[in-house]
Amino acid sequence: VWRNDVGSELDPLQTIQLSAEPTAVAIIPPPFNRASILPGSSSVVVGTKARLIALFNGVTGAFLQNVSVSGVPSTVRGGNTGGTQGRDIVTGGSKSASVGVRPPLETGFVEVLQTDGASYGVSQSVGLTGPPVGLDVGDVDGDGLEEILTANADPVAGAPGATVPVLSLLRNRG
């Protein structure tokens, strides 16, 4: 973790030991789970090969919680897809690919993690035919609700039943 307190120089602040190899990382700005962290501070969210999202306090680096997800996260973002006061965590990644299956099985996923004020859990899960290699959260259509946009890879390029790479827009209908 690097901190920029003043100017343009980054100073090493601390390292955080992880329980599994990291695959994605994001800084989730407040409001977050204010019951678990210092008000006004951000939190660090790490996806791991152990199919976990690990949450850490952005100021102290203290471990807060692990959340199990459907596969290995390759991307993670903060957002407010649920319209709540808390910040949602949106993650996407890969599940096991099935070569030669028609139609192709879901090999990717997007999941929304929401808080109840004390901890996070998966509130929505969507299967994709390819693992997302990029993911963003924002209000695409101007209705005040945040949507999820993913760029999905072809999980089994050149194999029978393979899909083409696509963009997926997961519309928020409120």
Coordinates of C-alpha atoms in Angstrom, one line a residue:
V1 CA 0.0 0.0 0.0
W2 CA 1.3 3.4 -0.9
R3 CA 0.2 6.7 0.6
N4 CA 0.4 10.2 -0.9
D5 CA 0.0 12.6 2.0
V6 CA 1.5 15.7 0.3
G7 CA 2.8 16.6 -3.1
S8 CA 3.4 14.0 -5.8
E9 CA 5.7 11.6 -4.0
L10 CA 4.4 8.2 -2.8
D11 CA 5.8 6.8 0.4
P12 CA 5.6 3.1 1.3
L13 CA 3.0 2.9 4.1
Q14 CA 2.6 -0.8 4.8
T15 CA 2.2 -4.2 3.4
I16 CA -0.8 -6.5 4.1
Q17 CA -0.3 -10.2 4.1
L18 CA -2.9 -12.1 2.1
S19 CA -4.2 -15.6 2.7
A20 CA -4.2 -16.4 -1.1
E21 CA -2.7 -15.0 -4.3
P22 CA -4.4 -11.7 -5.4
T23 CA -6.1 -11.4 -8.7
A24 CA -7.8 -8.0 -8.5
V25 CA -7.7 -4.9 -6.2
A26 CA -9.8 -1.7 -5.8
I27 CA -10.1 1.2 -3.4
I28 CA -13.8 1.7 -2.3
P29 CA -14.4 5.3 -1.2
P30 CA -16.8 6.1 1.6
P31 CA -19.6 5.7 2.4
F32 CA -18.7 2.1 3.1
N33 CA -19.5 -0.1 6.0
R34 CA -19.2 2.6 8.7
A35 CA -19.8 0.2 11.5
S36 CA -16.5 -1.6 10.7
I37 CA -14.2 1.2 9.6
L38 CA -13.3 4.7 10.4
P39 CA -15.9 7.2 9.0
G40 CA -14.6 9.0 6.0
S41 CA -11.9 6.5 5.1
S42 CA -11.7 4.3 2.1
S43 CA -11.4 0.5 2.1
V44 CA -9.2 -1.8 0.2
V45 CA -10.9 -4.8 -1.6
V46 CA -8.8 -7.7 -2.9
G47 CA -10.0 -10.6 -5.1
T48 CA -8.0 -13.8 -4.7
K49 CA -7.5 -17.2 -6.4
A50 CA -9.3 -18.8 -3.4
R51 CA -12.6 -17.4 -4.8
L52 CA -12.7 -14.8 -2.0
I53 CA -13.1 -11.0 -1.8
A54 CA -11.1 -9.8 1.1
L55 CA -11.9 -6.4 2.7
F56 CA -9.4 -4.3 4.6
N57 CA -9.5 -1.0 6.4
G58 CA -8.0 1.7 4.2
V59 CA -6.4 3.6 7.1
T60 CA -5.0 0.8 9.3
G61 CA -4.8 -2.1 6.9
A62 CA -6.8 -4.2 9.4
F63 CA -8.6 -7.2 8.0
L64 CA -12.4 -6.8 8.0
Q65 CA -14.0 -9.7 6.2
N66 CA -13.8 -12.4 3.5
V67 CA -16.8 -13.0 1.1
S68 CA -17.0 -16.1 -1.0
V69 CA -17.8 -15.6 -4.7
S70 CA -18.7 -18.0 -7.6
G71 CA -15.3 -18.1 -9.2
V72 CA -11.9 -16.4 -9.4
P73 CA -12.3 -12.6 -9.5
S74 CA -10.4 -10.9 -12.3
T75 CA -11.9 -7.4 -11.7
V76 CA -13.5 -5.6 -8.8
R77 CA -15.1 -2.1 -8.5
G78 CA -17.1 0.0 -6.1
G79 CA -20.6 1.3 -7.0
N80 CA -24.1 1.9 -5.8
T81 CA -26.1 -0.5 -7.9
G82 CA -28.6 -1.1 -5.0
G83 CA -29.4 2.5 -4.4
T84 CA -28.5 2.2 -0.7
Q85 CA -26.4 4.4 1.5
G86 CA -23.6 1.9 1.6
R87 CA -21.2 1.2 -1.2
D88 CA -21.7 -2.0 -3.2
I89 CA -18.8 -4.1 -4.3
V90 CA -19.1 -5.4 -7.9
T91 CA -16.8 -8.2 -9.0
G92 CA -16.5 -10.4 -12.1
G93 CA -14.3 -13.3 -13.1
S94 CA -14.1 -16.8 -14.4
K95 CA -15.6 -20.2 -13.6
S96 CA -14.5 -23.5 -15.2
A97 CA -14.7 -23.5 -19.0
S98 CA -16.5 -26.4 -20.7
V99 CA -14.9 -27.0 -24.1
G100 CA -17.1 -28.2 -26.9
V101 CA -20.5 -27.7 -25.2
R102 CA -23.3 -26.1 -27.2
P103 CA -24.6 -23.7 -26.2
P104 CA -21.6 -22.7 -24.2
L105 CA -22.0 -23.0 -20.5
E106 CA -21.6 -19.9 -18.3
T107 CA -17.9 -19.5 -17.7
G108 CA -17.9 -16.0 -16.3
F109 CA -19.8 -14.3 -13.5
V110 CA -20.7 -10.9 -12.2
E111 CA -21.7 -10.6 -8.5
V112 CA -22.9 -7.6 -6.5
L113 CA -21.9 -7.6 -2.8
Q114 CA -24.0 -5.4 -0.5
T115 CA -23.8 -4.6 3.1
D116 CA -26.4 -4.9 5.9
G117 CA -24.4 -2.4 7.9
A118 CA -22.2 -4.9 9.7
S119 CA -21.0 -7.2 6.9
Y120 CA -21.0 -7.9 3.2
G121 CA -22.7 -10.8 1.3
V122 CA -23.5 -11.6 -2.3
S123 CA -26.9 -10.1 -3.2
Q124 CA -27.0 -10.7 -7.0
S125 CA -25.2 -13.1 -9.2
V126 CA -25.3 -13.2 -13.1
G127 CA -23.7 -15.9 -15.2
L128 CA -21.8 -14.9 -18.4
T129 CA -20.7 -17.0 -21.4
G130 CA -17.2 -15.5 -21.1
P131 CA -15.1 -14.3 -18.2
P132 CA -15.0 -10.5 -17.8
V133 CA -11.6 -9.0 -18.5
G134 CA -12.9 -5.5 -17.7
L135 CA -15.7 -4.2 -15.6
D136 CA -17.1 -0.8 -14.7
V137 CA -20.0 0.6 -12.8
G138 CA -21.9 3.8 -13.7
D139 CA -25.1 5.4 -14.8
V140 CA -25.1 4.7 -18.5
D141 CA -28.6 5.8 -19.4
G142 CA -29.0 8.9 -17.2
D143 CA -31.8 7.5 -15.0
G144 CA -29.9 7.9 -11.7
L145 CA -29.3 4.1 -11.3
E146 CA -25.9 2.6 -11.8
E147 CA -25.5 -0.2 -14.4
I148 CA -22.7 -2.7 -14.8
L149 CA -20.6 -2.9 -18.0
T150 CA -18.3 -5.9 -18.7
A151 CA -15.9 -6.8 -21.6
N152 CA -16.0 -10.6 -21.8
A153 CA -13.3 -12.8 -23.4
D154 CA -14.0 -15.9 -25.4
P155 CA -13.3 -18.6 -22.8
V156 CA -12.5 -21.4 -25.3
A157 CA -11.2 -19.6 -28.4
G158 CA -11.4 -21.8 -31.5
A159 CA -13.2 -24.7 -29.8
P160 CA -16.5 -26.0 -31.0
G161 CA -19.3 -23.9 -29.5
A162 CA -16.9 -21.1 -28.7
T163 CA -18.4 -17.6 -28.3
V164 CA -17.1 -14.4 -29.6
P165 CA -15.8 -11.7 -27.3
V166 CA -18.6 -9.3 -26.3
L167 CA -19.6 -6.3 -24.1
S168 CA -22.3 -7.0 -21.7
L169 CA -24.5 -4.2 -20.2
L170 CA -26.4 -5.3 -17.1
R171 CA -29.1 -2.7 -16.9
N172 CA -30.4 -1.5 -13.5
R173 CA -34.2 -1.5 -13.5
G174 CA -34.4 -0.4 -9.8

